[in-house]
Tab-separated table of C-alpha atoms and ligand atoms in Angstrom:
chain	number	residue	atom	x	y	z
A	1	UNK	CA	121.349	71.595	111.795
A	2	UNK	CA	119.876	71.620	108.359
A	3	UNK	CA	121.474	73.943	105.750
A	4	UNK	CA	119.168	77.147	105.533
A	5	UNK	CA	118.013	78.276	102.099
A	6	UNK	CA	118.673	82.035	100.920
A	7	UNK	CA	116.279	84.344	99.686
A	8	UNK	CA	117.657	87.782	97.661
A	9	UNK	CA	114.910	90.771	97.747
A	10	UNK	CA	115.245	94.062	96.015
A	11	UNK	CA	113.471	96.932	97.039
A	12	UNK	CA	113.924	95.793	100.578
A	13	UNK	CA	114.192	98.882	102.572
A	14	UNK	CA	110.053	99.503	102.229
A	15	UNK	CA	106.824	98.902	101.489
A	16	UNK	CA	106.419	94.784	99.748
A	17	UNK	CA	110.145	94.091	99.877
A	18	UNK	CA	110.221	95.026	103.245
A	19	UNK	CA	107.359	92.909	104.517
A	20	UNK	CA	108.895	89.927	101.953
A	21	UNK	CA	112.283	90.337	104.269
A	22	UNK	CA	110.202	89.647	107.275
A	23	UNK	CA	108.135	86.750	106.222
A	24	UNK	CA	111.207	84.819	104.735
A	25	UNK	CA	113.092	85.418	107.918
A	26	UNK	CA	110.013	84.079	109.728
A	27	UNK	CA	110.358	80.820	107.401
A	28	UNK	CA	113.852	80.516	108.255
A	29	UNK	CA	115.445	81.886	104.951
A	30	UNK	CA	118.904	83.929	105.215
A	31	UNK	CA	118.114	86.757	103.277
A	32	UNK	CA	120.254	89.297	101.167
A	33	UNK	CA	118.547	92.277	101.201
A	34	UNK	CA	119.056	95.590	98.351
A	35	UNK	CA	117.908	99.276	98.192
A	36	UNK	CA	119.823	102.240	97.538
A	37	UNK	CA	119.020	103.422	101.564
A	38	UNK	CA	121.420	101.533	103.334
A	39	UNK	CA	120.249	103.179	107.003
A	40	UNK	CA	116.939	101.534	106.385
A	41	UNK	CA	118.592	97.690	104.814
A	42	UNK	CA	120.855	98.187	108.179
A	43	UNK	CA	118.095	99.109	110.439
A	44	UNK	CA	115.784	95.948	109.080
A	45	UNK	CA	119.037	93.783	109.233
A	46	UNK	CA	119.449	93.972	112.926
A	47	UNK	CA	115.707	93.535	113.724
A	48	UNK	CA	115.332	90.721	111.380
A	49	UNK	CA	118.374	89.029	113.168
A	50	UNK	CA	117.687	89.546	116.376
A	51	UNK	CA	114.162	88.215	116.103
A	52	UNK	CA	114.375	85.333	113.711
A	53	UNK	CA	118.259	84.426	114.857
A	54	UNK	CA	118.952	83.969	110.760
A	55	UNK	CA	122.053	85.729	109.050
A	56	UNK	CA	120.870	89.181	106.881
A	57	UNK	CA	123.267	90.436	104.622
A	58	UNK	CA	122.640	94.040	102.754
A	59	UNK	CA	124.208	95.631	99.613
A	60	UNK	CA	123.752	99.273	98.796
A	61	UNK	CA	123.129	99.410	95.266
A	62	UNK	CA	120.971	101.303	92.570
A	63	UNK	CA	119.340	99.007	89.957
A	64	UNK	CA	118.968	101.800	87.487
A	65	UNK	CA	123.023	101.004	87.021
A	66	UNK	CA	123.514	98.651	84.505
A	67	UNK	CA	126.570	96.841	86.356
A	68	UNK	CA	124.501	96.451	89.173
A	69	UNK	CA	122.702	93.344	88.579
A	70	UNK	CA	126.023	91.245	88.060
A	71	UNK	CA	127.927	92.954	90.435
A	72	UNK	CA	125.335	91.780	92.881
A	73	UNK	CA	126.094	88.485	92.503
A	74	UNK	CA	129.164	88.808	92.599
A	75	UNK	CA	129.121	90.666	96.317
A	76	UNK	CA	127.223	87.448	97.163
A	77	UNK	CA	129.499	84.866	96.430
A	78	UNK	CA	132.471	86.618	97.531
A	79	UNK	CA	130.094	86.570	100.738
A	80	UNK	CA	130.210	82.973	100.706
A	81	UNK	CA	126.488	82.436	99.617
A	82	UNK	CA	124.166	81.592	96.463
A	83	UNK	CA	120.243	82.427	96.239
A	84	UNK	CA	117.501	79.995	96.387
A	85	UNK	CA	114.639	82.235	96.198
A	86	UNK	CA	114.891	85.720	94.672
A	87	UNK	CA	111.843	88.461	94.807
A	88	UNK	CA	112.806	90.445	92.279
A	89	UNK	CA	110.552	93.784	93.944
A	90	UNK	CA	112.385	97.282	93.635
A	91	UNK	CA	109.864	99.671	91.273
A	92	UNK	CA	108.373	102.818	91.131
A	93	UNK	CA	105.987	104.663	89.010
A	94	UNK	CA	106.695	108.196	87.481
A	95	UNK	CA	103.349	110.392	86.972
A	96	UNK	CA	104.395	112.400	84.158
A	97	UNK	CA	104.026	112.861	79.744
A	98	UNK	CA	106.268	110.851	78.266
A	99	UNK	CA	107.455	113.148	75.840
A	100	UNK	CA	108.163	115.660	78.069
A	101	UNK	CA	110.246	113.792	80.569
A	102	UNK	CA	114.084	113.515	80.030
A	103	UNK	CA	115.082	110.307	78.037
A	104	UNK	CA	116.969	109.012	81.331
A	105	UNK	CA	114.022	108.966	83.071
A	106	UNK	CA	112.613	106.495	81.380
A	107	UNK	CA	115.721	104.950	80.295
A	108	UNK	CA	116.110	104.033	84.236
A	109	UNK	CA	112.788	102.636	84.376
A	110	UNK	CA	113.001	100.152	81.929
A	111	UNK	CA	116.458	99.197	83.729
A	112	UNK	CA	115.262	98.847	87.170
A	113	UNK	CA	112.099	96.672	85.966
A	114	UNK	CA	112.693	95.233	83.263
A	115	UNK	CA	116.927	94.797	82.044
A	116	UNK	CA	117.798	94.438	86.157
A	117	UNK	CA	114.623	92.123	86.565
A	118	UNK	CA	115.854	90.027	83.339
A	119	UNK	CA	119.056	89.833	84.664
A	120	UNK	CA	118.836	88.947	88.642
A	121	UNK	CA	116.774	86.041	87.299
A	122	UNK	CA	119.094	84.945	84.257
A	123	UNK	CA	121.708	85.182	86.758
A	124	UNK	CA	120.763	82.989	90.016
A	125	UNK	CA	119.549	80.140	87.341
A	126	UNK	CA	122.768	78.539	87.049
A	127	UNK	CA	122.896	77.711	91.087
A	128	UNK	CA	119.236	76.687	91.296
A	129	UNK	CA	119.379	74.510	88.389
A	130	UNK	CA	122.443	72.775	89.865
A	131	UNK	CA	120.688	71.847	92.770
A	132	UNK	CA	117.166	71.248	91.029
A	133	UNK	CA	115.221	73.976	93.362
A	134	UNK	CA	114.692	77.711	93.402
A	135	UNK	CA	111.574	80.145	93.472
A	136	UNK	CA	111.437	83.485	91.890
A	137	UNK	CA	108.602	86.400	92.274
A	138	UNK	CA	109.077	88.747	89.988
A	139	UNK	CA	106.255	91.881	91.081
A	140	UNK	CA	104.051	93.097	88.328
A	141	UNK	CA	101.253	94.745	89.058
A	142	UNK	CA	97.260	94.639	88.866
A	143	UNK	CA	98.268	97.401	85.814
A	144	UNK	CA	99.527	94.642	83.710
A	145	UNK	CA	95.434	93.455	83.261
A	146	UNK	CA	93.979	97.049	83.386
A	147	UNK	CA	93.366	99.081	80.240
A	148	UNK	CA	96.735	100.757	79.516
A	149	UNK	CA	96.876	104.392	80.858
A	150	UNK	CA	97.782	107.914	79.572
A	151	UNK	CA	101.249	108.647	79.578
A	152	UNK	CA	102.146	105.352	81.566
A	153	UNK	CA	105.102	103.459	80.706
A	154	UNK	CA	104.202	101.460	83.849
A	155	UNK	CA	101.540	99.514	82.595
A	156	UNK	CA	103.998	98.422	79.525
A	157	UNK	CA	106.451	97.094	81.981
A	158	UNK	CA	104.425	95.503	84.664
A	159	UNK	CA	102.517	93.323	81.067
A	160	UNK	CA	106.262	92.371	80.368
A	161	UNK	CA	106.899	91.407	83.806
A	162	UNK	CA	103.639	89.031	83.971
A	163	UNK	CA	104.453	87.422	80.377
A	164	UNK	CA	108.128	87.164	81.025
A	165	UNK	CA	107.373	85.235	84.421
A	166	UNK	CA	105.268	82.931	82.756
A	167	UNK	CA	107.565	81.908	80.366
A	168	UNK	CA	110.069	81.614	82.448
A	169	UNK	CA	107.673	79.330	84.504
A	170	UNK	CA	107.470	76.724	81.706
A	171	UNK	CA	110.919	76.441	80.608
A	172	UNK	CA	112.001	75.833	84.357
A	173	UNK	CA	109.113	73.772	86.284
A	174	UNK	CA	110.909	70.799	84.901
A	175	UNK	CA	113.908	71.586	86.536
A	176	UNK	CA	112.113	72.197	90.059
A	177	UNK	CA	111.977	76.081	89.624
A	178	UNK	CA	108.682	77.833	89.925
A	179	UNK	CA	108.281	81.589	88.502
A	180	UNK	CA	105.298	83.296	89.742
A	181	UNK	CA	104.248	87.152	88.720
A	182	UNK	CA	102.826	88.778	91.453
A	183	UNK	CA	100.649	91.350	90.513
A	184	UNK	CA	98.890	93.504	93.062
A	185	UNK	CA	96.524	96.287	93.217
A	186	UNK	CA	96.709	98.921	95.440
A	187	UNK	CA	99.205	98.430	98.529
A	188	UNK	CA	99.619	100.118	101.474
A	189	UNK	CA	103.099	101.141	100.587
A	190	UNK	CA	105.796	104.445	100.066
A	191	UNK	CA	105.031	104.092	96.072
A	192	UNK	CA	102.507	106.616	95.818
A	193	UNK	CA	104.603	109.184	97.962
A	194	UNK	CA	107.063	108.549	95.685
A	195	UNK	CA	105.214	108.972	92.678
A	196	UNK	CA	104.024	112.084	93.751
A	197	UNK	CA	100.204	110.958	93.759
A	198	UNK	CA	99.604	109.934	97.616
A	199	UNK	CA	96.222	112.848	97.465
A	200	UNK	CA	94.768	111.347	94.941
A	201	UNK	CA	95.496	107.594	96.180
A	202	UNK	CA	94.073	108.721	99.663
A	203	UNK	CA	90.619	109.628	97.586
A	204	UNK	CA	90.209	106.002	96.323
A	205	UNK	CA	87.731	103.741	98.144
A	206	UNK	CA	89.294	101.667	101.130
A	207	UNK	CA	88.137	98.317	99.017
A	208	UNK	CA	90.559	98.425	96.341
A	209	UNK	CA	93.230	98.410	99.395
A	210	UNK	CA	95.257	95.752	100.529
A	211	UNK	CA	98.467	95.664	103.252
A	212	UNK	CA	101.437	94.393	102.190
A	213	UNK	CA	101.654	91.494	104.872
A	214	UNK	CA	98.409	89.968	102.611
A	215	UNK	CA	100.094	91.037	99.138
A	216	UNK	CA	103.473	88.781	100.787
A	217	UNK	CA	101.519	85.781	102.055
A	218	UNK	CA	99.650	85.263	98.522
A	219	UNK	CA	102.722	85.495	96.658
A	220	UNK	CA	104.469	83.257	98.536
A	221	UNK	CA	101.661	80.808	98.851
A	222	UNK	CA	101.610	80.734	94.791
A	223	UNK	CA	105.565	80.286	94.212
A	224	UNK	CA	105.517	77.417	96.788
A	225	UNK	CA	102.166	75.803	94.858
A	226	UNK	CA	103.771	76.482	91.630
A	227	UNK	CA	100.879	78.616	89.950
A	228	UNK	CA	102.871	81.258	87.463
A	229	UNK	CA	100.474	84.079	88.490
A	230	UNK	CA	98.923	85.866	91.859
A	231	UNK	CA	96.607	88.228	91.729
A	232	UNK	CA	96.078	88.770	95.654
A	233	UNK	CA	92.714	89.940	96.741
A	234	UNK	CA	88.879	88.643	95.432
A	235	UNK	CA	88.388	92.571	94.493
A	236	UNK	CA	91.571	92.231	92.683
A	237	UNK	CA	90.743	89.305	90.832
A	238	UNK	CA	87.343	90.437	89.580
A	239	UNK	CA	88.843	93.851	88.034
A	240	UNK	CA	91.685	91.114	86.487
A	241	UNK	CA	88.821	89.256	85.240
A	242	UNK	CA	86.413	91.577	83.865
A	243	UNK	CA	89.053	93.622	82.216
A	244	UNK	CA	90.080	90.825	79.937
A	245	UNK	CA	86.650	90.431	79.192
A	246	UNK	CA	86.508	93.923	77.474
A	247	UNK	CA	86.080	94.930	73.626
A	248	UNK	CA	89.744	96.334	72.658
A	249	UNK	CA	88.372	99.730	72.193
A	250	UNK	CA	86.374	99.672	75.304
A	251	UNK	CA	89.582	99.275	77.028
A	252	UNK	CA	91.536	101.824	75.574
A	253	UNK	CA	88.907	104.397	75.654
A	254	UNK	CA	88.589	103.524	79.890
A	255	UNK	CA	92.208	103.781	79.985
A	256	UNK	CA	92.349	107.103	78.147
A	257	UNK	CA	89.782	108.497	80.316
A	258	UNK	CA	90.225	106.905	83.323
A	259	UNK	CA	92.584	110.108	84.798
A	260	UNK	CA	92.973	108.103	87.631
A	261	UNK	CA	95.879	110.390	88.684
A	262	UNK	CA	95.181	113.692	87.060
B	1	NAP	N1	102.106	99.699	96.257
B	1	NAP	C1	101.320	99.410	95.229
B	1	NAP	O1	100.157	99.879	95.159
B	1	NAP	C2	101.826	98.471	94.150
B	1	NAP	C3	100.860	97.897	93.292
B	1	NAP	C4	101.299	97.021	92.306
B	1	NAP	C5	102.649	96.718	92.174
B	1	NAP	N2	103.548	97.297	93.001
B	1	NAP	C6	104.969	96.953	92.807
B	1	NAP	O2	105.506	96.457	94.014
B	1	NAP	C7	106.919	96.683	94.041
B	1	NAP	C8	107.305	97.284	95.377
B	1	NAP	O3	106.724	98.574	95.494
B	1	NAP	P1	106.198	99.162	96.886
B	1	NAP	O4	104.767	99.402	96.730
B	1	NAP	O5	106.679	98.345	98.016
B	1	NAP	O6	106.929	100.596	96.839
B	1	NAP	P2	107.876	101.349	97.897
B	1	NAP	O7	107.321	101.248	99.269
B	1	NAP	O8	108.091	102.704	97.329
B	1	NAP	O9	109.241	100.504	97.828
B	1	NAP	C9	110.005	100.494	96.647
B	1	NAP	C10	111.338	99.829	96.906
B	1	NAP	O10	112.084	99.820	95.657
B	1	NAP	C11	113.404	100.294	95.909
B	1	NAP	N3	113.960	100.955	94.735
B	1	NAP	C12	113.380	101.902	93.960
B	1	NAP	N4	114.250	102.318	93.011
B	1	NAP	C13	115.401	101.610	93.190
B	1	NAP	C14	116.668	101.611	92.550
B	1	NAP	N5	116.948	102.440	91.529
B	1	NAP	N6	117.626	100.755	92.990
B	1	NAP	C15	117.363	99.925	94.046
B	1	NAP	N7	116.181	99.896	94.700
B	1	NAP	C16	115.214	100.731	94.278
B	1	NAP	C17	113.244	101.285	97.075
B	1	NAP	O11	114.456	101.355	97.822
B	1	NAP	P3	115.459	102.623	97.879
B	1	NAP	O12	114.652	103.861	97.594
B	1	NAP	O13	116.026	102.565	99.261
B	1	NAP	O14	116.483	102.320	96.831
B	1	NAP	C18	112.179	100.570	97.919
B	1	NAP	O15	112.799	99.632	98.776
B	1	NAP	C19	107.229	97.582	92.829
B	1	NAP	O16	107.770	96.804	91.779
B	1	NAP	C20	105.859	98.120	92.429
B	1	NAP	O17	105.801	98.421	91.064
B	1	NAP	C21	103.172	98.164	93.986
């Protein structure tokens, strides 16, 4: 029996990382899955094994903890494993003035998305390098081509997540590794519950929607092809595309009155 490959996916107890769990299962990856809700990452675990008969391992652990990165790496090789194909996913959006939110806050946001992000990657290179394969999706976000937007550090993060990936693309292709940023629009997901916006989401027009089983299958199609960026959806690409097109200050007045979630 060939030797399966093993896939690591943060954010896995919802919304994209959850639907990434299932798709790799269904293409006969073992999977390590993380989130902070471990009745959720257990819950997916036995469903996942039962129907795809692959091993799931979970770890319970909060990304905004700057240990967290390495000790997860740890937990996986004292589990006897190494990653093939991570999907670096966990994120969130706060909807609030920066200056008025408390410095942690933000502090955790940049750590979750971008130092954990970083990291994860940095750290299952060694591994893939050795053995001249690996993939890695790191999510950005539609945001990182859109005007930047009031009081979002968001949109800063998701633009370092897309350049990052890119880069990271051309220093490893040669080595059989292919980064891809995967940057969706709006998804079917928990996030805007949890950002405290799911009205005004539900007011948006059903076309800038996608699921997450589409957002997965693009992504996935793009690492495997090798291209360094997805932008899932034809309504997707076209706001990527005229966006860039832009005069700087039409952008940044669009952005500034856009009040998309006011
Ligand atoms: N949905 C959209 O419209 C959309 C659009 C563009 C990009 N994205 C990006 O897609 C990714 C997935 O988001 P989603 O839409 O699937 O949202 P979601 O349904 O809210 O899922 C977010 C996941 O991230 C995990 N997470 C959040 N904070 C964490 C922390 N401190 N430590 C560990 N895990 C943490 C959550 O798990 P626990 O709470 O259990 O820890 C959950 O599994 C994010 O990076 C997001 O920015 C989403």
């Amino acid at each position: 029996m060939p030797i399966k490959r093993t896939a690591l996916i943060t954010g896995a107890s919802a919304g994209i990382g959850k639907t990434f769990a299932a798709y790799l299962a269904k293409e006969g990856y073992q999977l390590v899955l993380v989130a902070r809700r471990m009745d959720r990452l257990n819950d997916l675990k036995h469903a996942l094994e039962l129907q795809y008969q692959t091993r799931v391992e979970v770890i319970s652990a909060d990304l905004s903890d700057p240990l967290t990165p390495a000790h997860i790496l740890e937990e996986i090789e004292h589990r006897g494993m190494s990653i093939d194909f991570l999907v670096n996913n966990a994120g969130y959006s706060k909807n609030q003035p920066f200056a008025e939110a408390a410095w942690i806050e933000h502090a955790n946001e940049i750590q979750v998305m971008i130092t954990a992000v970083t990291e994860l990657a940095y750290r299952v290179l060694p591994n893939m390098k050795a053995r001249s394969w690996g993939r890695i999706i790191n999510l950005s976000s539609l945001a990182a081509f859109a005007p930047p937007t009031t009081s979002m550090l968001y949109t800063g993060i998701k633009s370092y997540v897309l350049n990052f990936s890119q880069a990271l693309d051309m220093e490893l292709k040669p080595h059989g590794i292919h980064v891809t940023a995967l940057c969706p629009g709006f998804t079917f997901t928990e996030f805007h519950d949890v950002m405290g916006t799911r009205a005004q989401a539900n007011k948006l027009p059903n076309v800038l929607w996608m699921q997450s089983e589409e957002v997965v299958k693009a992504g996935f199609d793009a690492v495997m092809k090798g291209k360094p960026v997805c932008i899932p959806g034809l309504v997707n690409k076209t706001i990527a595309s005229g966006s860039k097109i832009l005069p700087e200050a039409l952008r940044y007045r669009l952005g500034r009155d856009s009040h998309l979630f006011d």
